[in-house]
PDB file of C-alpha atoms and ligand atoms in Angstrom:
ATOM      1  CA  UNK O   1      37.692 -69.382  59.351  1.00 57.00           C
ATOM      2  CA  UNK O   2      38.428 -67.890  62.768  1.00 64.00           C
ATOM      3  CA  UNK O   3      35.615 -64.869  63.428  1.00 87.00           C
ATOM      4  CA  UNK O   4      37.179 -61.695  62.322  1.00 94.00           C
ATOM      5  CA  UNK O   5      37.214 -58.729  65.500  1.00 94.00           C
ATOM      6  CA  UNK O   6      36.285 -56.116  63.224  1.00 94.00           C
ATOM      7  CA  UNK O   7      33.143 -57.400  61.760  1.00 93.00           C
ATOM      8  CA  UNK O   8      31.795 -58.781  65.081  1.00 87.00           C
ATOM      9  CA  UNK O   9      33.304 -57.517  67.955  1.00 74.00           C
ATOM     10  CA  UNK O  10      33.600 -53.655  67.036  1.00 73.00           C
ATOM     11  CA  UNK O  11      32.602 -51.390  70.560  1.00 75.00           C
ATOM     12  CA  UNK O  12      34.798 -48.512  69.945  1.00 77.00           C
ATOM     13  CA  UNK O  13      33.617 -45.534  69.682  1.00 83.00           C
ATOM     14  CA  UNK O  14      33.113 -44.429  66.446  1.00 91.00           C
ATOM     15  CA  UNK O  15      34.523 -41.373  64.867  1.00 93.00           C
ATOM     16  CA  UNK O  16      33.296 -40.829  61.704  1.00 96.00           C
ATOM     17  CA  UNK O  17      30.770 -42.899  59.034  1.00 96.00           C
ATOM     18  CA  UNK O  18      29.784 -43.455  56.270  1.00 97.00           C
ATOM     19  CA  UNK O  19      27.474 -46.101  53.629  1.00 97.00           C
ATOM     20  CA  UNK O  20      30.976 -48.200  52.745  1.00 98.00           C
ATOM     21  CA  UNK O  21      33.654 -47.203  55.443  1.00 97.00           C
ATOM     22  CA  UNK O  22      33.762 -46.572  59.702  1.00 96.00           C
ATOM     23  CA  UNK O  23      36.535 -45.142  61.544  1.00 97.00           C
ATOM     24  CA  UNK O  24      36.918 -45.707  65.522  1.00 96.00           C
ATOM     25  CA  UNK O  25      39.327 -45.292  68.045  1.00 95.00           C
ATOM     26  CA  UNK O  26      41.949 -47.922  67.997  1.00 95.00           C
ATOM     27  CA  UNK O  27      41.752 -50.499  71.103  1.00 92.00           C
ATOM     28  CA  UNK O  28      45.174 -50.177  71.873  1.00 94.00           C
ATOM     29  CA  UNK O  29      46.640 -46.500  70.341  1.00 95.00           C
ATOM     30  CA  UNK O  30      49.665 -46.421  70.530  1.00 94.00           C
ATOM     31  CA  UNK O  31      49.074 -42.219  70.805  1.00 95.00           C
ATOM     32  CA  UNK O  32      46.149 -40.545  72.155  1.00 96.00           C
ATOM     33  CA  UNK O  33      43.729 -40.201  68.926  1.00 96.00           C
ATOM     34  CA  UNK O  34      44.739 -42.945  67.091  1.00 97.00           C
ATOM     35  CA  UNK O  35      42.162 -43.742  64.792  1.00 97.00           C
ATOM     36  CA  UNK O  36      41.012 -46.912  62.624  1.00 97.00           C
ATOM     37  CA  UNK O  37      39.771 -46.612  59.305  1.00 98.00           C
ATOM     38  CA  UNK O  38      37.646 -49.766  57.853  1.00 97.00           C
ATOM     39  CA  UNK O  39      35.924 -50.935  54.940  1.00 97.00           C
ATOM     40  CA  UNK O  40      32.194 -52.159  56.160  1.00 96.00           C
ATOM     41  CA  UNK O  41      32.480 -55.080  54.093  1.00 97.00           C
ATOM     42  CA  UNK O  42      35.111 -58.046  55.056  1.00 97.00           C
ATOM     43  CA  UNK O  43      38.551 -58.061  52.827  1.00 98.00           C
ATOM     44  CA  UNK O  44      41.875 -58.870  53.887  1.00 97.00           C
ATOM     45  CA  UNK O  45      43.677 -56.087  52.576  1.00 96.00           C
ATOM     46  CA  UNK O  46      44.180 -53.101  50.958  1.00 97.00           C
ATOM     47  CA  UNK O  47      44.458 -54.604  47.146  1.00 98.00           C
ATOM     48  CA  UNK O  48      40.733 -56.166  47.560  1.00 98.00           C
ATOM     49  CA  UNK O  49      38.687 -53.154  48.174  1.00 98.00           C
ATOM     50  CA  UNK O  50      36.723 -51.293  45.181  1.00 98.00           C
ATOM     51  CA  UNK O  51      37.634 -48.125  44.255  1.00 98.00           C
ATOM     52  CA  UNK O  52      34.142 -46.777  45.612  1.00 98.00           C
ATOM     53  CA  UNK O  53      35.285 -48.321  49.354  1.00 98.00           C
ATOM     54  CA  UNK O  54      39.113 -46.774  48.819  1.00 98.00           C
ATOM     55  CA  UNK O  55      37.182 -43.206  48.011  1.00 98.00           C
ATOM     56  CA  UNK O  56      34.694 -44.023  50.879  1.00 98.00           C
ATOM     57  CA  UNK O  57      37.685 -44.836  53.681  1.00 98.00           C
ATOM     58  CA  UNK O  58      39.628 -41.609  51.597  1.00 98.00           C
ATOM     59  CA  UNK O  59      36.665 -39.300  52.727  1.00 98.00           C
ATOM     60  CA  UNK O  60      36.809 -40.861  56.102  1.00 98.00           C
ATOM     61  CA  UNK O  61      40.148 -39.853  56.722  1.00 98.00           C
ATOM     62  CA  UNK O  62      39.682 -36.302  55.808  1.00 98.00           C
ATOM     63  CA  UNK O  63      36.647 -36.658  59.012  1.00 98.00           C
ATOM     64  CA  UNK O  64      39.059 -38.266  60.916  1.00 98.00           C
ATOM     65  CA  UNK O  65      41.122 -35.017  60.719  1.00 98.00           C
ATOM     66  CA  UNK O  66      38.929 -32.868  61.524  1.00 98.00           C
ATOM     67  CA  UNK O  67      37.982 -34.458  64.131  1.00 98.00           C
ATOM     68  CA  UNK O  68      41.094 -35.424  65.651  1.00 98.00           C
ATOM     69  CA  UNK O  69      42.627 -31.782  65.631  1.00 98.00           C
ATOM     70  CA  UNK O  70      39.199 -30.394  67.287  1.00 98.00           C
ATOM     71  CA  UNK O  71      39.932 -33.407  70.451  1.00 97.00           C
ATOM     72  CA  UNK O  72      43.530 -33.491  70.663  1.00 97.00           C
ATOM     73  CA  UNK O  73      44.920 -30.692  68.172  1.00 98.00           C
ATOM     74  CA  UNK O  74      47.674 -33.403  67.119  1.00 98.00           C
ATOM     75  CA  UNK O  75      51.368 -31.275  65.656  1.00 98.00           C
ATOM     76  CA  UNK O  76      51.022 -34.236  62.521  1.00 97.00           C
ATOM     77  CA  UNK O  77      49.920 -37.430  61.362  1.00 98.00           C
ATOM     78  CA  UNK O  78      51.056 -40.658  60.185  1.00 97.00           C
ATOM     79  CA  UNK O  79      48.678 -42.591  58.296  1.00 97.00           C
ATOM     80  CA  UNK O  80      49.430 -46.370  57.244  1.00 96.00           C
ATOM     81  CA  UNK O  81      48.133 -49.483  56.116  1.00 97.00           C
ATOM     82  CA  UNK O  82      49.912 -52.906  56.797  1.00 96.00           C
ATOM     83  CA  UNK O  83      49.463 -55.158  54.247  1.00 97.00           C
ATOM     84  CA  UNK O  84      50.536 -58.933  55.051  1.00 97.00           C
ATOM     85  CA  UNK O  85      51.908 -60.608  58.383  1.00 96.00           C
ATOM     86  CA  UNK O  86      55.487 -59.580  57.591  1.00 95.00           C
ATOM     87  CA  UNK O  87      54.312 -56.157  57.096  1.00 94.00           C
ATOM     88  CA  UNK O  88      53.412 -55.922  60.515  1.00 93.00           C
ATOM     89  CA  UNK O  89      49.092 -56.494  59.642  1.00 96.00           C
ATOM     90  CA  UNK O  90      47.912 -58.650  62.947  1.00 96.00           C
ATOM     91  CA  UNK O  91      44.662 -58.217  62.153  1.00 96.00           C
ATOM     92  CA  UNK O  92      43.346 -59.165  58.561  1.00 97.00           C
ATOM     93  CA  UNK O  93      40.298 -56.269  57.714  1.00 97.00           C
ATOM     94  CA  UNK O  94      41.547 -54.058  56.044  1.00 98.00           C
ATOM     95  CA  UNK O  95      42.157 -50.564  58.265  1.00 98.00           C
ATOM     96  CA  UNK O  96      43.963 -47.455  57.810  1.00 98.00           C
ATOM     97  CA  UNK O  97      46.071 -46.349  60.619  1.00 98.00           C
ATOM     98  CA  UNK O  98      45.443 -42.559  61.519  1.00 98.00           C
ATOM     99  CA  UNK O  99      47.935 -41.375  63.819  1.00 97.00           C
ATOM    100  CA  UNK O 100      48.061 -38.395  65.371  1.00 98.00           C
ATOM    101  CA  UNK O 101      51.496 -36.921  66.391  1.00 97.00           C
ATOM    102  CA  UNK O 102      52.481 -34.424  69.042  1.00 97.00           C
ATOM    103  CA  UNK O 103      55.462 -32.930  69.483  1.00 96.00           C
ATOM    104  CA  UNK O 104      58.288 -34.611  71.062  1.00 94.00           C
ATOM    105  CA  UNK O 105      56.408 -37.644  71.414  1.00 93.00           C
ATOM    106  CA  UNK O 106      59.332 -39.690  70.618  1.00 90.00           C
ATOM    107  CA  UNK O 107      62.869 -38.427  70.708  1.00 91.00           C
ATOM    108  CA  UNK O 108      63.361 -38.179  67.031  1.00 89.00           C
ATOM    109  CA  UNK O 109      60.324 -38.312  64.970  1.00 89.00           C
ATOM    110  CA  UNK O 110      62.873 -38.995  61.421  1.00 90.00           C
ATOM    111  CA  UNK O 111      61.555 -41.627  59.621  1.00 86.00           C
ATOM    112  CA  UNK O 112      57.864 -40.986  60.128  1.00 86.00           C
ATOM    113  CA  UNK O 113      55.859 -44.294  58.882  1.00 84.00           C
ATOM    114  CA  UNK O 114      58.882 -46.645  58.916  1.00 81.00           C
ATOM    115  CA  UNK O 115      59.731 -45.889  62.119  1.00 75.00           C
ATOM    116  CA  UNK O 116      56.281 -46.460  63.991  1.00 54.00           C
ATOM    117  CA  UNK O 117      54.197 -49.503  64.875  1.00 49.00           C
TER     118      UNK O 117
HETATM  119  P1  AMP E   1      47.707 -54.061  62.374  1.00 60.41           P
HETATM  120  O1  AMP E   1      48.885 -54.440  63.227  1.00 60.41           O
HETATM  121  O2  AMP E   1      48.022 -53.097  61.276  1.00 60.41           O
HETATM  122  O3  AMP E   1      46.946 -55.270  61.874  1.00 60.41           O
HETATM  123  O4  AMP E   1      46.751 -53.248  63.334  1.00 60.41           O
HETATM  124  C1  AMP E   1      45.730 -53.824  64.079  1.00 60.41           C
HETATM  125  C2  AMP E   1      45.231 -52.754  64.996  1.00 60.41           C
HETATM  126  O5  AMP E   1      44.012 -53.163  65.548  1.00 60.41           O
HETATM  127  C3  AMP E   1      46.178 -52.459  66.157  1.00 60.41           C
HETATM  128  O6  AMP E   1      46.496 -51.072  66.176  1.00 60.41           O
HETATM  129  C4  AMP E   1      45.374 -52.884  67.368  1.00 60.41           C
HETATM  130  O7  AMP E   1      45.642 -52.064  68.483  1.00 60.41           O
HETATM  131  C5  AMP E   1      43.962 -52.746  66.885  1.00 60.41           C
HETATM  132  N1  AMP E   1      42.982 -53.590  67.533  1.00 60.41           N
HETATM  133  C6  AMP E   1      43.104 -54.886  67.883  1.00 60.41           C
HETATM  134  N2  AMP E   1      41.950 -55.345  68.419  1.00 60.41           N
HETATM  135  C7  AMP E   1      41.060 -54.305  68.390  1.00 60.41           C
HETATM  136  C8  AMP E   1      39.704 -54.137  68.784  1.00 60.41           C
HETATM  137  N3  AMP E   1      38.979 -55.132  69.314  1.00 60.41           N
HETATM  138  N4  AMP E   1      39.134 -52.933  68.616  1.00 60.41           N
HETATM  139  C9  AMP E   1      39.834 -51.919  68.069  1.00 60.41           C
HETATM  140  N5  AMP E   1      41.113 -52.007  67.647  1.00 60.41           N
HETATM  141  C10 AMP E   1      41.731 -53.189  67.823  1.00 60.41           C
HETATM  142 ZN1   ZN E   2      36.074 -58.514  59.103  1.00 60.41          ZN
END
């Protein structure tokens, strides 16, 4: 099995902690903030984590928040989890995008989550 980036090459900075979940700054953010929320244990996906590491990543998030509208006082936030190659995942941990949004950072924000990458 081909080493997985998130369990052994993680040197972002991290956000936000805690015993089951991390969250760090994504590599390549595709917005200024844009935050990745992980499970410390390897899955694939989403549908494999225990409901104590989906309430541990859940708490995360709400961190995240805070701390992403004390930095960068974001106008919204898209949050999102690709599940699958042809769902977009390209990296297989499970994360939870957190993506802050600013105002007229694209033309027309409609669509939300099935508009962005
Ligand atoms: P996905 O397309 O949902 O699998 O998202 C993978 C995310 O991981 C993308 O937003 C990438 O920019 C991000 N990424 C890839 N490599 C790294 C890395 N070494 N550290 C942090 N984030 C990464
Ligand atoms: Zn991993």
């Amino acid at each position: 099995m081909p080493k997985c980036i998130f369990c052994s090459e993680l040197e972002r900075e991290i956000i936000v902690e805690n015993e089951l979940a991390v969250a760090f700054l994504d590599k390549f953010p595709v917005n200024e903030g844009h935050t990745l929320v992980i499970p410390r244990r390897h899955m694939e996906n989403f549908f494999e984590a225990s409901m104590q590491e989906i309430e541990a990543i859940n708490l995360l998030i709400f961190r995240v928040k805070d701390v992403l509208d004390e930095r960068y006082k974001p106008d919204g936030y898209n949050i999102g989890i690709n599940v699958g190659e042809d769902a977009g995942q390209t990296v297989f941990h499970l994360h939870v995008h957190v993506i802050p949004r600013y105002r007229g950072d694209v033309e027309d924000p409609r669509g939300g989550v099935r508009n962005i990458k």
